XYZ file of C-alpha atoms in Angstrom:
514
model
C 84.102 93.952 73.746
C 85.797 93.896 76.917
C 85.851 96.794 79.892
C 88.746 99.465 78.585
C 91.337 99.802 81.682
C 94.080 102.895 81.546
C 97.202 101.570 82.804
C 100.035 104.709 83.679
C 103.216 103.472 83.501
C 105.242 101.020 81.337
C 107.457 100.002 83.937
C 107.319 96.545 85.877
C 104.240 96.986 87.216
C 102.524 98.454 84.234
C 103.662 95.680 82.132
C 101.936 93.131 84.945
C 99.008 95.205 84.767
C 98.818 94.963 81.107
C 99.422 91.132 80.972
C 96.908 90.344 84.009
C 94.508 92.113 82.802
C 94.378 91.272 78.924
C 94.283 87.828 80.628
C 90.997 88.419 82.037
C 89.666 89.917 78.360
C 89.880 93.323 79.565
C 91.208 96.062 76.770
C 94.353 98.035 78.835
C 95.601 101.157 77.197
C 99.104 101.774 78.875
C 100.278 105.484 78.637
C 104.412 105.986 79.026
C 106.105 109.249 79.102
C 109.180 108.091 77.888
C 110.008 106.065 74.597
C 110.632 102.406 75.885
C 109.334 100.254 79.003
C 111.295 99.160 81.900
C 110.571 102.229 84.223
C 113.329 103.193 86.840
C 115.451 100.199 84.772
C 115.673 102.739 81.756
C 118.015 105.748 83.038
C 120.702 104.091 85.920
C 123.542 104.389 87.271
C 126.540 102.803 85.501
C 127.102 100.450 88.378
C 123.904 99.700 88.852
C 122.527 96.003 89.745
C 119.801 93.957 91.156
C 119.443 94.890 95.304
C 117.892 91.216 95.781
C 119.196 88.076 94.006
C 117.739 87.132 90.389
C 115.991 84.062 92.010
C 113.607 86.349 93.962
C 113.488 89.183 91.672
C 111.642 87.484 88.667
C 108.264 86.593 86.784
C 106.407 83.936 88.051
C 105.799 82.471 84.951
C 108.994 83.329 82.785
C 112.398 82.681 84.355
C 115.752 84.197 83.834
C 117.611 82.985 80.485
C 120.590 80.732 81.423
C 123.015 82.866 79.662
C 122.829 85.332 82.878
C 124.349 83.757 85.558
C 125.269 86.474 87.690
C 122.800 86.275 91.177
C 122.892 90.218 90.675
C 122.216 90.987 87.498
C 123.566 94.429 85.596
C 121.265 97.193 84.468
C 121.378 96.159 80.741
C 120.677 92.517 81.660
C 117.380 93.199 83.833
C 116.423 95.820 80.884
C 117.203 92.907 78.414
C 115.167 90.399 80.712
C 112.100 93.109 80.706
C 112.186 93.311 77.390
C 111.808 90.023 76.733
C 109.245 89.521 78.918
C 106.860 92.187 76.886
C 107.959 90.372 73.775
C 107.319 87.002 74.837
C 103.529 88.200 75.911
C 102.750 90.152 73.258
C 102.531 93.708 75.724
C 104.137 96.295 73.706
C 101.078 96.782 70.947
C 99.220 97.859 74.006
C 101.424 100.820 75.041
C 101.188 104.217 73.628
C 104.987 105.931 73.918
C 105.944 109.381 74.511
C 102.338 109.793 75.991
C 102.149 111.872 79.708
C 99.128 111.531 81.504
C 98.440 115.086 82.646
C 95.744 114.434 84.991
C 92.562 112.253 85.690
C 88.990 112.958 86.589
C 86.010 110.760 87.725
C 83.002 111.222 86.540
C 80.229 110.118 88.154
C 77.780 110.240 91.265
C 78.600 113.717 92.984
C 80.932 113.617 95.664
C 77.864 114.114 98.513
C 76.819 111.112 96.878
C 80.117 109.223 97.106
C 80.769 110.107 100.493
C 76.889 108.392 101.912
C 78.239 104.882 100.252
C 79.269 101.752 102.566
C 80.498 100.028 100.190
C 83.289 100.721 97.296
C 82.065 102.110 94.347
C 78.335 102.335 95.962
C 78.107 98.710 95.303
C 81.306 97.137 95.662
C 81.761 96.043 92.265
C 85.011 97.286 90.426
C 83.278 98.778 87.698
C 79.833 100.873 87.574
C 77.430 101.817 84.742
C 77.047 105.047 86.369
C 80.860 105.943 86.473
C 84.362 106.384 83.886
C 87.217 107.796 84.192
C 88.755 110.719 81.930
C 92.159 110.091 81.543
C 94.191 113.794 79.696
C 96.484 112.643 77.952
C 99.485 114.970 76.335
C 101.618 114.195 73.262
C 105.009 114.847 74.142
C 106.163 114.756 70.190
C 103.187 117.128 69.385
C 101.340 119.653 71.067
C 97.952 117.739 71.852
C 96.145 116.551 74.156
C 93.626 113.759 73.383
C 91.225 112.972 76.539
C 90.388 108.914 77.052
C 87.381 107.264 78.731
C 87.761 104.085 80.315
C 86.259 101.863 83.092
C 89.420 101.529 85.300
C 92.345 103.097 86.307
C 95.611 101.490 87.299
C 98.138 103.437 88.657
C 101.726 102.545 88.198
C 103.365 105.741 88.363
C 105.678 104.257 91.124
C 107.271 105.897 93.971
C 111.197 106.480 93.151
C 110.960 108.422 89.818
C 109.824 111.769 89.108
C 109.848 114.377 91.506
C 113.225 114.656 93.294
C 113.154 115.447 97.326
C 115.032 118.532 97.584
C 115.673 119.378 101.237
C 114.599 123.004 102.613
C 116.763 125.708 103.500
C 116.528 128.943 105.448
C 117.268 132.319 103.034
C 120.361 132.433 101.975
C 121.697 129.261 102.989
C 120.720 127.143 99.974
C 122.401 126.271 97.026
C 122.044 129.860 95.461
C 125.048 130.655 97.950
C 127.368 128.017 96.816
C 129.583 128.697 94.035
C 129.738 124.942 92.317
C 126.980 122.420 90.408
C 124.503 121.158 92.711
C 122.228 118.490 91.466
C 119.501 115.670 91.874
C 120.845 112.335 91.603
C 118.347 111.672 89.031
C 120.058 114.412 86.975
C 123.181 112.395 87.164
C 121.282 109.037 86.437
C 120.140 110.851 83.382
C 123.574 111.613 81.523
C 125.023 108.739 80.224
C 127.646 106.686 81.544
C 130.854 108.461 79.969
C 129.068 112.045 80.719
C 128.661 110.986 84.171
C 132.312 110.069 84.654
C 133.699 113.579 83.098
C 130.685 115.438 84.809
C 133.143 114.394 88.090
C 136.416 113.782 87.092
C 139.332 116.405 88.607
C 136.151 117.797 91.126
C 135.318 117.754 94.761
C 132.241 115.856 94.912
C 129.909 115.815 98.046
C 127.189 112.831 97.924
C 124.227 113.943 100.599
C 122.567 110.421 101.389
C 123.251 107.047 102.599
C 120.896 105.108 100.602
C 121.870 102.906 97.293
C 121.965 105.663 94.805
C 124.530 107.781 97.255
C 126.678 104.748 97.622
C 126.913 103.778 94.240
C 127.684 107.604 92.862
C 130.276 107.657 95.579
C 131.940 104.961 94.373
C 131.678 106.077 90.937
C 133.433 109.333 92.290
C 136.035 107.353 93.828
C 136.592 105.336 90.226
C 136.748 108.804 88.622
C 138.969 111.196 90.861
C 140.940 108.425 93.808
C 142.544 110.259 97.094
C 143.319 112.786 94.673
C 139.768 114.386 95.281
C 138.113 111.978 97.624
C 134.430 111.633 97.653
C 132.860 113.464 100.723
C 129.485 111.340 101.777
C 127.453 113.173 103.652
C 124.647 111.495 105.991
C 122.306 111.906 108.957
C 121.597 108.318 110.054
C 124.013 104.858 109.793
C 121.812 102.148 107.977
C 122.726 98.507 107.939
C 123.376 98.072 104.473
C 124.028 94.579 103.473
C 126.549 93.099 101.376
C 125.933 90.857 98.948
C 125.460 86.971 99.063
C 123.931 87.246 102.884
C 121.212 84.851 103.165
C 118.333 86.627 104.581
C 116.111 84.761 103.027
C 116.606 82.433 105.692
C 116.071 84.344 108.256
C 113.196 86.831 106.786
C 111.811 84.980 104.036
C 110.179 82.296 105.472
C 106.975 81.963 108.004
C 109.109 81.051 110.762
C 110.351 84.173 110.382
C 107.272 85.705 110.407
C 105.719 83.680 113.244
C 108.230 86.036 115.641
C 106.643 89.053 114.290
C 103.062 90.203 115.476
C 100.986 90.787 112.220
C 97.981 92.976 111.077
C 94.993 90.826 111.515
C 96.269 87.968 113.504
C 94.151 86.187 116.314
C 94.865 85.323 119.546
C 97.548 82.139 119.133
C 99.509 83.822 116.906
C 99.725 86.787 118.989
C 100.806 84.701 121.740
C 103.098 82.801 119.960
C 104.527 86.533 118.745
C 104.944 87.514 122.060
C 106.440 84.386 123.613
C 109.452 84.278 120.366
C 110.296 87.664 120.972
C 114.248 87.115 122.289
C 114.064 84.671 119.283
C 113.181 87.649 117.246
C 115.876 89.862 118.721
C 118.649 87.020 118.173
C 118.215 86.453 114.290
C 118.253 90.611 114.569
C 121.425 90.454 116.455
C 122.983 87.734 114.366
C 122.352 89.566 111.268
C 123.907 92.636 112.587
C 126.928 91.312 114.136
C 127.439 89.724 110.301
C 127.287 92.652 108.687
C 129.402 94.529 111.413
C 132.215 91.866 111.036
C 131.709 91.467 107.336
C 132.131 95.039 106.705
C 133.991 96.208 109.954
C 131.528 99.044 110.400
C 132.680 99.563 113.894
C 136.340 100.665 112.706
C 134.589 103.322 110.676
C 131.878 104.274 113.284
C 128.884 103.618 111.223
C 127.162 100.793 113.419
C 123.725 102.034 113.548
C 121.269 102.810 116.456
C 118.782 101.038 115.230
C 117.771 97.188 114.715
C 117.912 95.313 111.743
C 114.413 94.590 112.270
C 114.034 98.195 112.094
C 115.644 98.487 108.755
C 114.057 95.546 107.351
C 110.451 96.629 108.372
C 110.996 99.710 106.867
C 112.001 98.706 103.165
C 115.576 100.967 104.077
C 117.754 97.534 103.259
C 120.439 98.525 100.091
C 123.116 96.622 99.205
C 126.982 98.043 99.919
C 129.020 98.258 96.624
C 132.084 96.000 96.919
C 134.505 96.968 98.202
C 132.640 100.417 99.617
C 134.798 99.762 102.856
C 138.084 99.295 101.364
C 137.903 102.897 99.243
C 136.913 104.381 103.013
C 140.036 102.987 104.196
C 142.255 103.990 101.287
C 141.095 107.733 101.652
C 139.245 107.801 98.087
C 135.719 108.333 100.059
C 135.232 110.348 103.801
C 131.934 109.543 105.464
C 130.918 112.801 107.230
C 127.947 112.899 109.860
C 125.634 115.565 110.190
C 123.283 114.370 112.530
C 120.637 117.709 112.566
C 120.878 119.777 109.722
C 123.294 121.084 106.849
C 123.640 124.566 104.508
C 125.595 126.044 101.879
C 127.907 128.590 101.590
C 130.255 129.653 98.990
C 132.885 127.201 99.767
C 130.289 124.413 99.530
C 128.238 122.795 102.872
C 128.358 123.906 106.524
C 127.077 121.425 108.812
C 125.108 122.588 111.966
C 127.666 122.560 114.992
C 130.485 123.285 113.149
C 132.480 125.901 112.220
C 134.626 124.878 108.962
C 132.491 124.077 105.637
C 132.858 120.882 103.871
C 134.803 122.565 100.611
C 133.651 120.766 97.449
C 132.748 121.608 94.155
C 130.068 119.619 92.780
C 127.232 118.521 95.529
C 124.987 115.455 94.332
C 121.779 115.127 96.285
C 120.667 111.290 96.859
C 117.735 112.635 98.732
C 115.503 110.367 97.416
C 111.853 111.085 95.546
C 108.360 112.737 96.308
C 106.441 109.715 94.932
C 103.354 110.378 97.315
C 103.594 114.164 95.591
C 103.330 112.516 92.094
C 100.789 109.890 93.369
C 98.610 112.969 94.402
C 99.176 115.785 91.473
C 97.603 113.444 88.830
C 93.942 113.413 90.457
C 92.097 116.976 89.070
C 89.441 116.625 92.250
C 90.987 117.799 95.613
C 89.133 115.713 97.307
C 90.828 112.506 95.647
C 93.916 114.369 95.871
C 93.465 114.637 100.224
C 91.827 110.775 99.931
C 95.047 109.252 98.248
C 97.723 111.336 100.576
C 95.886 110.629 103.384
C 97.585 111.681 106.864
C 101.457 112.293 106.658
C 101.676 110.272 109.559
C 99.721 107.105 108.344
C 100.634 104.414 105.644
C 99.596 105.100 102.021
C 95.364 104.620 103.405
C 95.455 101.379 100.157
C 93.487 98.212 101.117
C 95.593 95.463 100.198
C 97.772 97.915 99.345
C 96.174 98.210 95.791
C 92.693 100.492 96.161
C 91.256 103.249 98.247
C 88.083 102.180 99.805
C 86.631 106.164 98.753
C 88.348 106.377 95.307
C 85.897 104.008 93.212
C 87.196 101.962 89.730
C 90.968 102.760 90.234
C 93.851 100.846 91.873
C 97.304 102.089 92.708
C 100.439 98.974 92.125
C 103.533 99.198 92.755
C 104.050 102.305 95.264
C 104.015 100.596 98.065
C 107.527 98.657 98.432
C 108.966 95.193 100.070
C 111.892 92.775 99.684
C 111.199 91.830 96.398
C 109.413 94.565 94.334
C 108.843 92.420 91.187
C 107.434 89.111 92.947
C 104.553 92.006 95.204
C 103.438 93.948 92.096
C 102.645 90.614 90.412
C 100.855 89.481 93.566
C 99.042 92.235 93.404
C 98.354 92.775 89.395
C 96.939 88.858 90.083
C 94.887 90.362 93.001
C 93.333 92.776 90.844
C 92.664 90.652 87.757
C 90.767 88.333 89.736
C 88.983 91.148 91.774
C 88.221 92.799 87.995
C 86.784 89.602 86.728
C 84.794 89.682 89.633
C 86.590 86.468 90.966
C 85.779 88.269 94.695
C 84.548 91.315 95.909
C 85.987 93.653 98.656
C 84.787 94.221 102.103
C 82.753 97.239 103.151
C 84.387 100.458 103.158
C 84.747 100.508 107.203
C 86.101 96.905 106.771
C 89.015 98.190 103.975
C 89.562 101.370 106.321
C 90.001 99.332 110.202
C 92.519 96.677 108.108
C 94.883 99.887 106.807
C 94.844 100.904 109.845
C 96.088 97.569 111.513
C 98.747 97.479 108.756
C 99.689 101.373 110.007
C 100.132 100.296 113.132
C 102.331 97.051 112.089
C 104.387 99.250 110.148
C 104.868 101.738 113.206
C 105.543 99.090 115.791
C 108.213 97.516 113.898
C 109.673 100.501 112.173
C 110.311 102.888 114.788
C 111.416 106.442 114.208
C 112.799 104.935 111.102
C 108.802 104.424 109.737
C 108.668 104.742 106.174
C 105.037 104.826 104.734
C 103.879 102.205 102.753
C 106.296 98.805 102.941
C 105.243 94.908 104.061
C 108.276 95.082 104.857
C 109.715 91.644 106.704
C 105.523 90.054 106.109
C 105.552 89.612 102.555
C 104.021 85.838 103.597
C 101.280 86.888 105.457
C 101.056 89.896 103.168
C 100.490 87.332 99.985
C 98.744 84.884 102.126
C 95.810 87.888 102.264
C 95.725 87.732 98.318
C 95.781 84.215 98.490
C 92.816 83.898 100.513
C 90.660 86.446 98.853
C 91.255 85.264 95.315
C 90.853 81.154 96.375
C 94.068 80.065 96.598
C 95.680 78.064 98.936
C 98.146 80.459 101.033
C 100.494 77.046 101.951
C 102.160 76.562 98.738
C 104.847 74.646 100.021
C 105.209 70.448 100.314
C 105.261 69.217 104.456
C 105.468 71.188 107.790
C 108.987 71.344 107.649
C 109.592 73.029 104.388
C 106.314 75.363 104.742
C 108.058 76.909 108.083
C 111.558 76.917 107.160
C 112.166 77.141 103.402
C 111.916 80.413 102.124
C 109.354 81.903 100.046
C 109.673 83.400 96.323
C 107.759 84.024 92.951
C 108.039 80.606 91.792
C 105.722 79.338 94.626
C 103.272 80.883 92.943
C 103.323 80.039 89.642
C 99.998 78.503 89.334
C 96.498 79.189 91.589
């Protein structure tokens, strides 16, 4: 009977867990909170669709159905397309619904024990005879909790679910002061589509954020309520959001692209060769950025950013504009309002530092994003695991590979860390660690696992500026799979002739096969 492996999490990268690991004759148990798979797919946004074109934003192994031929597929079609791809590989018998994992516990070696090893796990193998994990598990349509022991813990609790970031605000000056709604985004997400539209029509809406959820409620806003009641946006920093059909993939999604970048790891030609493209490098940025400035006419409206599109790129911040965002700006149906430091409520709704007039509204929606790292941490009962997996606030997600801890021993973590094309990396890595659980390869030492994190910090940092966002491959999703490739056997080149190897881009159907 094969090794039992707790997956958490039935979205995509549970469900690649699941499939790569029943592959390897494993038995995964996958635990979901809610009553159906799909993850941050389930609850969206009415206008909701694919950031990245279907092409690149699909299973390796089980292609789109030709009746979607939209690039950007709809919420309901990617749910559809999810669906079918548990159906078609027999997944959902292995997933226990309405089942919340309430926390996890090793047990094991002590932790004085733990902390003298050199290598992961004490021997480097991915399971032990000396170790399980207990995995609590509450049933959320009864009051029980049943505890689980298994061999191996995969994480896919993901990153943008959750926990909502609420900003902090000095006594009263938060929302306790204000006299209207004020709300998550998620909240809104929640409520379905027709709710969502009265929930706003006839109000003065505020939107803090200037990420893809903010967008896409503004615009909802500006469906709902015109230049009657325009939309207020509220944001700190101008991001190059893209519109769609621009073909990056071109530019970033090839190893040309990625020759112009220095990357964790590289020796001393590449390097060189790093260095000496480096105006080549700043071109395709510029190029890119004068597109989207023209395309958009972001300079009418004041919201060219600071910042490189290398910057943006490298930090996983790329969204895709709503058509026609621009044109409701210009008709008067949404305001973009900066506040570069910090904002507050009052009763009439926000005050912005610097000024003294308060934004009047009468609804506030807060796209402030999640505390995925806070999630990540809360499920672990030992503190010790709890500081291992946060790691410094200043420092990437400490993951070798991206997938394991080098201190936290049978347990892997998919699908926090983000790129360009979130489905395509958590396969990669669910492929990773099947191979790496069927003992395919083993990992490095410990100080090995810890000096590469580090180079991939200090990638991250170089190319990411003061916009750093922890844990993202960002614009080296090659080189990133090329690592993968290498430990598991592959061949990283998967492409036919020099030519098309530098200059074609990269996707999941490169990889179909070993």
């Amino acid at each position: 009977m094969g090794k039992k492996v707790a997956i958490i999490g039935a979205g995509i990268s549970g469900l690649l867990a699941c499939k790569y690991t029943l592959s390897k004759g494993f038995q995964p148990i996958v635990f979901e909170s809610s009553s159906t798979i799909g993850g941050v797919w389930t609850k969206t946004i009415k206008s909701t669709k694919l950031q990245t074109p279907k092409a690149v934003y699909q299973f390796s192994d089980f292609p789109w159905p030709s009746s979607v031929t939209e690039d950007f597929p709809k919420q309901h079609q990617v749910m559809d397309y999810i669906q079918s791809y548990a159906q078609h590989f027999d997944l959902l018998r292995h997933i226990k619904f309405n089942t919340k994992v309430c926390g996890i516990e090793y047990e094991g070696p002590s932790e004085d024990e733990m902390q003298s090893w050199s290598l992961w796990g004490g021997t480097g193998e991915p399971f032990s005879s000396k170790g399980k994990w207990k995995v609590m598990v509450e049933d959320k349509q009864s009051p029980s909790t049943e505890v689980y022991l298994v061999d191996f813990v995969v994480l896919c609790i993901g990153r943008f679910s959750g926990i909502p970031n609420i900003p902090k605000f000095p006594p009263n000056k938060g929302p306790e002061e204000f006299h209207g709604d004020v709300i998550h985004s998620m909240e809104y997400a929640s409520k379905d589509h027709e709710s969502a539209a009265e929930f706003v029509k006839g109000k003065q809406v505020t939107v803090v954020g200037f990420q893809k959820s903010a967008l896409d409620i503004a615009m909802e806003c500006s469906n709902a309520n015109g230049v009657e009641h325009p939309c207020t946006v509220l944001y700190k920093t101008e991001h190059w959001n893209v519109p769609a059909r621009v073909p990056l993939e071109y530019l970033y999604l090839n190893r040309f692209s990625e020759l112009l970048v220095h990357k964790p790891g590289e020796g001393l030609l590449l390097s060189l060769l790093a260095t000496i493209l480096s105006p080549l490098r700043w071109a395709f940025s510029k190029f890119v950025e004068s597109y989207i400035d023209k395309k958009l006419g972001l300079s009418k409206y004041g919201m060219v950013p600071k910042h490189s599109f290398l910057q943006e790129i490298s930090s996983c911040l790329i969204s895709t504009v709503p058509e026609k965002f621009y044109d409701r700006v210009q008709e008067g149906s949404i305001l973009l309002k900066k506040s570069p430091k910090s904002f507050s409520f009052c009763r009439e709704g926000i005050l912005v530092e610097g000024e003294n007039s308060p934004v009047k509204t009468d609804l506030v929606i807060l796209a402030t994003g999640f505390r995925g790292d806070e999630k990540l941490k809360d499920i672990f009962v030992s503190p010790t695991f709890q500081d291992y997996i946060a790691g410094s606030p200043k420092s990437i997600l400490p993951l070798y590979r991206e997938c394991i801890h080098a201190r936290i021993p049978q347990l892997a973590v998919i699908g926090f860390s983000v790129s360009i094309s979130t489905l395509h990396t958590s396969e990669m890595r669910c492929r990773w660690l099947a191979e790496l659980l069927g003992g395919t390869f083993k990992v490095p030492s410990i100080k090995e696992m810890e000096k590469d994190v580090k180079q991939w910090d200090e990638y991250a940092k170089r190319y990411s500026g003061k916009y750093y966002r922890r844990s993202c491959v960002g614009a080296l999703h090659i080189w990133y799979n090329d690592q993968l490739c290498k430990d598991m056997g592959w061949n990283p080149k998967r492409k036919q002739g020099l030519l098309a190897e530098l200059f074609e881009p990269y996707g999941p159907t490169d990889y179909i096969s070993s």
